[in-house]
Short mmCIF file of C-alpha atoms in Angstrom, two decimals:
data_model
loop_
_atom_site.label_atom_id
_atom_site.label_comp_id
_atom_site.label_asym_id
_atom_site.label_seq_id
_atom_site.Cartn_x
_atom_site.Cartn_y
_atom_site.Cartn_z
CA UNK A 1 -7.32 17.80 -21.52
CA UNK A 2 -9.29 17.16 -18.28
CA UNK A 3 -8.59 14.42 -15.85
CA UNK A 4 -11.91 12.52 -16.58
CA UNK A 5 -9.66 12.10 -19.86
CA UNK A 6 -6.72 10.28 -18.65
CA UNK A 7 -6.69 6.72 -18.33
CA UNK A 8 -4.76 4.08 -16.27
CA UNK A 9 -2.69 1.32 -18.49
CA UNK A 10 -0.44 -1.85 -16.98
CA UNK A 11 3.24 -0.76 -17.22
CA UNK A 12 6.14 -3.10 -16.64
CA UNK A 13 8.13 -3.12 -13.08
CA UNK A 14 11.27 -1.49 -14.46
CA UNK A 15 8.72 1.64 -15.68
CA UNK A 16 7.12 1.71 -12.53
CA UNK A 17 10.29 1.30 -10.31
CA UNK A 18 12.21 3.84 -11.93
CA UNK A 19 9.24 6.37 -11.18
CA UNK A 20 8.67 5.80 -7.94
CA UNK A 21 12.29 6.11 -7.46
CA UNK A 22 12.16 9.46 -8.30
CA UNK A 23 8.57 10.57 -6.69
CA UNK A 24 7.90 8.03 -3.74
CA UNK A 25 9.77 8.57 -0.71
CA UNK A 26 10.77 4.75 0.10
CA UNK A 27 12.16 4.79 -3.62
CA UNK A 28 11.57 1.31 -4.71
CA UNK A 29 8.28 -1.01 -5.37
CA UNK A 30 8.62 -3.50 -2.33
CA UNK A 31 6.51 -6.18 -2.60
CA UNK A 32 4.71 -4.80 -5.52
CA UNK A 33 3.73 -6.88 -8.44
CA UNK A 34 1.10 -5.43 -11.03
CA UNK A 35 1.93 -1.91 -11.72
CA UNK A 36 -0.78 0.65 -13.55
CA UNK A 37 0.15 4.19 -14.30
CA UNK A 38 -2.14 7.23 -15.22
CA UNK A 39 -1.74 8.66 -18.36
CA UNK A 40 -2.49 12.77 -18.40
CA UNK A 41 -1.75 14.38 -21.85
CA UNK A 42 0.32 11.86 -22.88
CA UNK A 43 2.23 11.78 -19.81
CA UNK A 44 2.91 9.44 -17.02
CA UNK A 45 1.60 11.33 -14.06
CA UNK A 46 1.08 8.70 -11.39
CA UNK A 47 1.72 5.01 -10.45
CA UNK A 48 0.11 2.66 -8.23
CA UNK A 49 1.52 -0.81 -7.57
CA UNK A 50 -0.20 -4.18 -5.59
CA UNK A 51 0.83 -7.34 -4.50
CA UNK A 52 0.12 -10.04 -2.49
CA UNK A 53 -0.73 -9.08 1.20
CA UNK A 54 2.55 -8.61 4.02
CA UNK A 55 -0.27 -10.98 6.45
CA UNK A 56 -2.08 -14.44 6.44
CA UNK A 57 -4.90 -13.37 4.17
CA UNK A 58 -7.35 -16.01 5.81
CA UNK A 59 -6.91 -15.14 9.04
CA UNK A 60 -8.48 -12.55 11.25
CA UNK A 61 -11.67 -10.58 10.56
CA UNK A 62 -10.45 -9.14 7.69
CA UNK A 63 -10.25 -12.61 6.11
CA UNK A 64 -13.33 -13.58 7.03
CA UNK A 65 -15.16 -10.96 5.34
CA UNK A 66 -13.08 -11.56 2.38
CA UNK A 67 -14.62 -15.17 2.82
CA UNK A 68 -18.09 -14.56 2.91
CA UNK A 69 -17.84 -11.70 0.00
CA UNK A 70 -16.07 -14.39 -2.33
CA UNK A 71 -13.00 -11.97 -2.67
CA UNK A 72 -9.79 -12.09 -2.95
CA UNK A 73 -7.40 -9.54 -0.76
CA UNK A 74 -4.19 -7.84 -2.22
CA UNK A 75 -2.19 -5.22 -0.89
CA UNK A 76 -1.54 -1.56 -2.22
CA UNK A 77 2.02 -1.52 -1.71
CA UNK A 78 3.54 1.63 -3.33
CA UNK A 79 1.87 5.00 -5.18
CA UNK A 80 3.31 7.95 -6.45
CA UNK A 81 2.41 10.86 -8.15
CA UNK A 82 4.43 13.73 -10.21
CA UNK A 83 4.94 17.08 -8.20
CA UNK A 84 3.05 18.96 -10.92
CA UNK A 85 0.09 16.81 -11.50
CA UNK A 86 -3.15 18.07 -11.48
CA UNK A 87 -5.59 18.27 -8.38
CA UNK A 88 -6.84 14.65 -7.47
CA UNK A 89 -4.67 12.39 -9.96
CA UNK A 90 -3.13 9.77 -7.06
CA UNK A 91 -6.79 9.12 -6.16
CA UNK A 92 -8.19 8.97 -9.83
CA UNK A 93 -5.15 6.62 -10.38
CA UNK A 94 -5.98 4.39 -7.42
CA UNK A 95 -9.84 4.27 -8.50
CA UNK A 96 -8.88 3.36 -11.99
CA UNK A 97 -6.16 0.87 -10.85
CA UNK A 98 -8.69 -0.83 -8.40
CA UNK A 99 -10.97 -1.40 -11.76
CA UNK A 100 -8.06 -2.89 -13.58
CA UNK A 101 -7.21 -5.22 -10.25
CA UNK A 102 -11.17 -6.56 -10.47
CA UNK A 103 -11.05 -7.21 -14.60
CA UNK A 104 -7.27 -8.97 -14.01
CA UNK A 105 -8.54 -10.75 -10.79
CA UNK A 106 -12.00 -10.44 -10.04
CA UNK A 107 -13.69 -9.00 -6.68
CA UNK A 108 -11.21 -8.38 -4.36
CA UNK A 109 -10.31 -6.57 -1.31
CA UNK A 110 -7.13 -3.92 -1.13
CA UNK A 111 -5.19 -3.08 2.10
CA UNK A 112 -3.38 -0.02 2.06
CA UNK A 113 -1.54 1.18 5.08
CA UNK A 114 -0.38 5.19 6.56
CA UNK A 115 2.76 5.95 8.19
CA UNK A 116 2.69 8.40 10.15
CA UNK A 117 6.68 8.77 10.73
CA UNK A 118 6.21 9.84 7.37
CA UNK A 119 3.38 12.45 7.98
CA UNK A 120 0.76 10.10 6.40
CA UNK A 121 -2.70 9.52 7.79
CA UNK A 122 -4.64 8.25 4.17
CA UNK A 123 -5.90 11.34 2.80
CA UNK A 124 -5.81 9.76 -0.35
CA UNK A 125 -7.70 6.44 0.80
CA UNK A 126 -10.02 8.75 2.54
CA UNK A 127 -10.73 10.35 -1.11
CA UNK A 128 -11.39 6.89 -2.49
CA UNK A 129 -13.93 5.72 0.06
CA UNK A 130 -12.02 3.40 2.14
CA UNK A 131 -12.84 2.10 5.27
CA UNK A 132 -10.40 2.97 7.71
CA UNK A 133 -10.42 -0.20 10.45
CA UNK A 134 -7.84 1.46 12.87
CA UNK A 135 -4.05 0.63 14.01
CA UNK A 136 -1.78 -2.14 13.19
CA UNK A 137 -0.84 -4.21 16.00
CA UNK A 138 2.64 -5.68 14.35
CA UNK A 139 3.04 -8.27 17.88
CA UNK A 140 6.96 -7.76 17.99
CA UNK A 141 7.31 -8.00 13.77
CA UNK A 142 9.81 -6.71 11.99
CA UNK A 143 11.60 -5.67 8.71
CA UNK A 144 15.39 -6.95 8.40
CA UNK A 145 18.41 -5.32 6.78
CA UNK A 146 20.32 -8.70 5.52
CA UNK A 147 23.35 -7.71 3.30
CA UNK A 148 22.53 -4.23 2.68
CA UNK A 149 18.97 -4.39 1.22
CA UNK A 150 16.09 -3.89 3.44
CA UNK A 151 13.15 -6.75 3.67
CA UNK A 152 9.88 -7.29 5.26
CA UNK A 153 9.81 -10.43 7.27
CA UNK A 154 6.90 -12.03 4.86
CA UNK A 155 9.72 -11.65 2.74
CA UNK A 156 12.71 -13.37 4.82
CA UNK A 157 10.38 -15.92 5.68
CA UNK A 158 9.87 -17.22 2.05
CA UNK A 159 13.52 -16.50 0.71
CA UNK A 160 15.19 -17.99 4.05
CA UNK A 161 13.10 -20.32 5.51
CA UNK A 162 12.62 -18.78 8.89
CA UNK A 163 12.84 -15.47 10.93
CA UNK A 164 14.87 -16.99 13.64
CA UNK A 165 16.87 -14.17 14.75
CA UNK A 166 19.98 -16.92 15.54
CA UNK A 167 19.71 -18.51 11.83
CA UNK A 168 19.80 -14.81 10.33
CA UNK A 169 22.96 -13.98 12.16
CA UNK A 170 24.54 -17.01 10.73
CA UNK A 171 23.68 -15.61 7.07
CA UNK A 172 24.53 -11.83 7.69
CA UNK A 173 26.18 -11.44 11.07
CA UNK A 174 25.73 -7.37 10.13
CA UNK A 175 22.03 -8.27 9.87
CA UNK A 176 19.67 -5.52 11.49
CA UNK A 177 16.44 -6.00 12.98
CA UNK A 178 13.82 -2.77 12.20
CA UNK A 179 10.78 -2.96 14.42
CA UNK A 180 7.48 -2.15 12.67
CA UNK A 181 5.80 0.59 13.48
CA UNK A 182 2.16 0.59 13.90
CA UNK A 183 0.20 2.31 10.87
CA UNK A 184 -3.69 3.14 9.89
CA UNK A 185 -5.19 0.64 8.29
CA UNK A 186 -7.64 1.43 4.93
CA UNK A 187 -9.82 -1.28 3.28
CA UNK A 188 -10.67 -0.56 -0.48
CA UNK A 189 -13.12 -2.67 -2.46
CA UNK A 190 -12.71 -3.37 -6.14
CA UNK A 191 -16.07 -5.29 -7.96
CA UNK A 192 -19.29 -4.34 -9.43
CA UNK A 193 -21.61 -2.21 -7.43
CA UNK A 194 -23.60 -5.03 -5.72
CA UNK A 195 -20.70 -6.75 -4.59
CA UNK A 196 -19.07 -3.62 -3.13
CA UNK A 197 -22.12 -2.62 -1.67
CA UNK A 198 -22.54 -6.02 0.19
CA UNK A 199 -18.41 -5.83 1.12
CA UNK A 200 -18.85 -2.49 2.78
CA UNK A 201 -21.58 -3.59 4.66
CA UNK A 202 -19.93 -6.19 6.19
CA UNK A 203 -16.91 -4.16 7.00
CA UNK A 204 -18.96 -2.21 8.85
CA UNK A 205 -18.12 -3.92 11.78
CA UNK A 206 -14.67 -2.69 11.60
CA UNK A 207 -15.29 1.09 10.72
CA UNK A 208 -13.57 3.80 12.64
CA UNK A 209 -13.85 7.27 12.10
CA UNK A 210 -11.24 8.50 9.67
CA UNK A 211 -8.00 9.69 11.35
CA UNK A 212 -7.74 13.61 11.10
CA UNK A 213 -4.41 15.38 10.37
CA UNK A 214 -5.00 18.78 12.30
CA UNK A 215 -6.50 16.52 15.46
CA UNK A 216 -3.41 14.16 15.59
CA UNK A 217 -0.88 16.97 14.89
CA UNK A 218 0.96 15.89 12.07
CA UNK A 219 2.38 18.09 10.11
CA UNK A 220 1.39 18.16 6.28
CA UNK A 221 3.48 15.49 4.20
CA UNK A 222 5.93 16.76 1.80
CA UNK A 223 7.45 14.39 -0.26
CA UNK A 224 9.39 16.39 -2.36
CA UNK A 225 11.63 17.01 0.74
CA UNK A 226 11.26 13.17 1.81
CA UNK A 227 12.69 11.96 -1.73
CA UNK A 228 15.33 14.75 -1.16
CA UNK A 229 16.22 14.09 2.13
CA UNK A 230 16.07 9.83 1.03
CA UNK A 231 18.41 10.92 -2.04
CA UNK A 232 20.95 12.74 -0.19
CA UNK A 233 20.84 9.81 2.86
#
């Protein structure tokens, strides 16, 4: 069986958790929300999961486009694929996954982000035809470790109420603050043709040339050692 013969389905969030536990090096689905896995033989070989986006999705430039194209914006949150899967299944998973975001949703935008304290720089958005727009600037954000379990601020915000330092301490006084590091930024469009055609076109604009591994000098990712190294921690 070929890839061109595997397909992406919808799984459920306990499915999608339990595989990224074992082949994503954060371990866990974050803020993710619809969950699509790619089906190889009759095996689960890769998932990719979205949500909702960790910013103010009508602010900025990136909003504005999103605006004028009539599109919604979501956020590629967490992807993972199986050690021995063949050549080019995380981006045939993400390209199938972006269709199934467009029939569930309609046109829409996708942000997906590259840590490189992890050895990323979007190799895999690269391979999908993103457009890369450049750094994060997080402005002094952070994630939070409140009672053991670690949280983006988007997330603190809606569960407590605020991000006051103060009021945190008062609910965990072992609460942690984890400043965000800045990341490269990767715009994918999911539509028909037209539509992505006019989206790229105005994200033009924000273009940069693609980051390059061997001309920042990071090392090649291995996350077989990362979910190791996460599972022993």
């Amino acid at each position: 069986m070929t890839l061109r013969q595997s397909f992406v389905s919808q799984i459920g969030a306990d499915t999608a958790n339990e595989f990224i536990e074992d082949y994503e090096h954060l371990g866990n689905i974050g803020l993710g929300v619809w969950h699509f896995g790619l089906f190889h033989s009759g095996s689960l070989v890769s998932v990719v999961s979205f949500g909702v986006p960790c910013f103010a999705s009508g602010r900025g430039q990136l909003g504005t486009v999103a605006e004028e194209c009539n599109a919604r914006i979501f956020q590629l949150c967490r992807g993972a694929t199986v050690f021995h899967a063949p050549k080019n299944s995380g981006s045939r998973a993400i390209s199938l996954a972006l269709r199934a975001m467009y029939q569930m949703h309609g046109q829409c935008l996708v942000v997906a982000y590259a840590d490189t304290h992890f050895s990323e720089v979007g190799t895999i958005y690269q391979a999908c035809n993103a457009v890369y727009t450049g750094k994060t600037n997080p402005k002094g954000q952070a994630d939070y470790i409140i009672h053991g379990r670690r949280v983006s601020g988007w997330v603190v915000r809606k569960r407590y109420g605020t991000r006051c330092r103060k009021a945190l301490r008062k609910i965990d006084r072992d609460m942690e603050i984890l400043p965000l590091r800045r990341k490269f930024r990767y715009v994918l469009v999911a539509g028909p043709s037209r539509f992505r055609r006019h989206c790229y076109n105005r994200l033009e604009p924000l273009r940069q040339p693609y980051p390059k591994r061997s001309q920042l000098g990071i090392p090649e990712m291995n996350v077989a050692d990362l979910v190791g190294n996460r599972s022993v921690t």
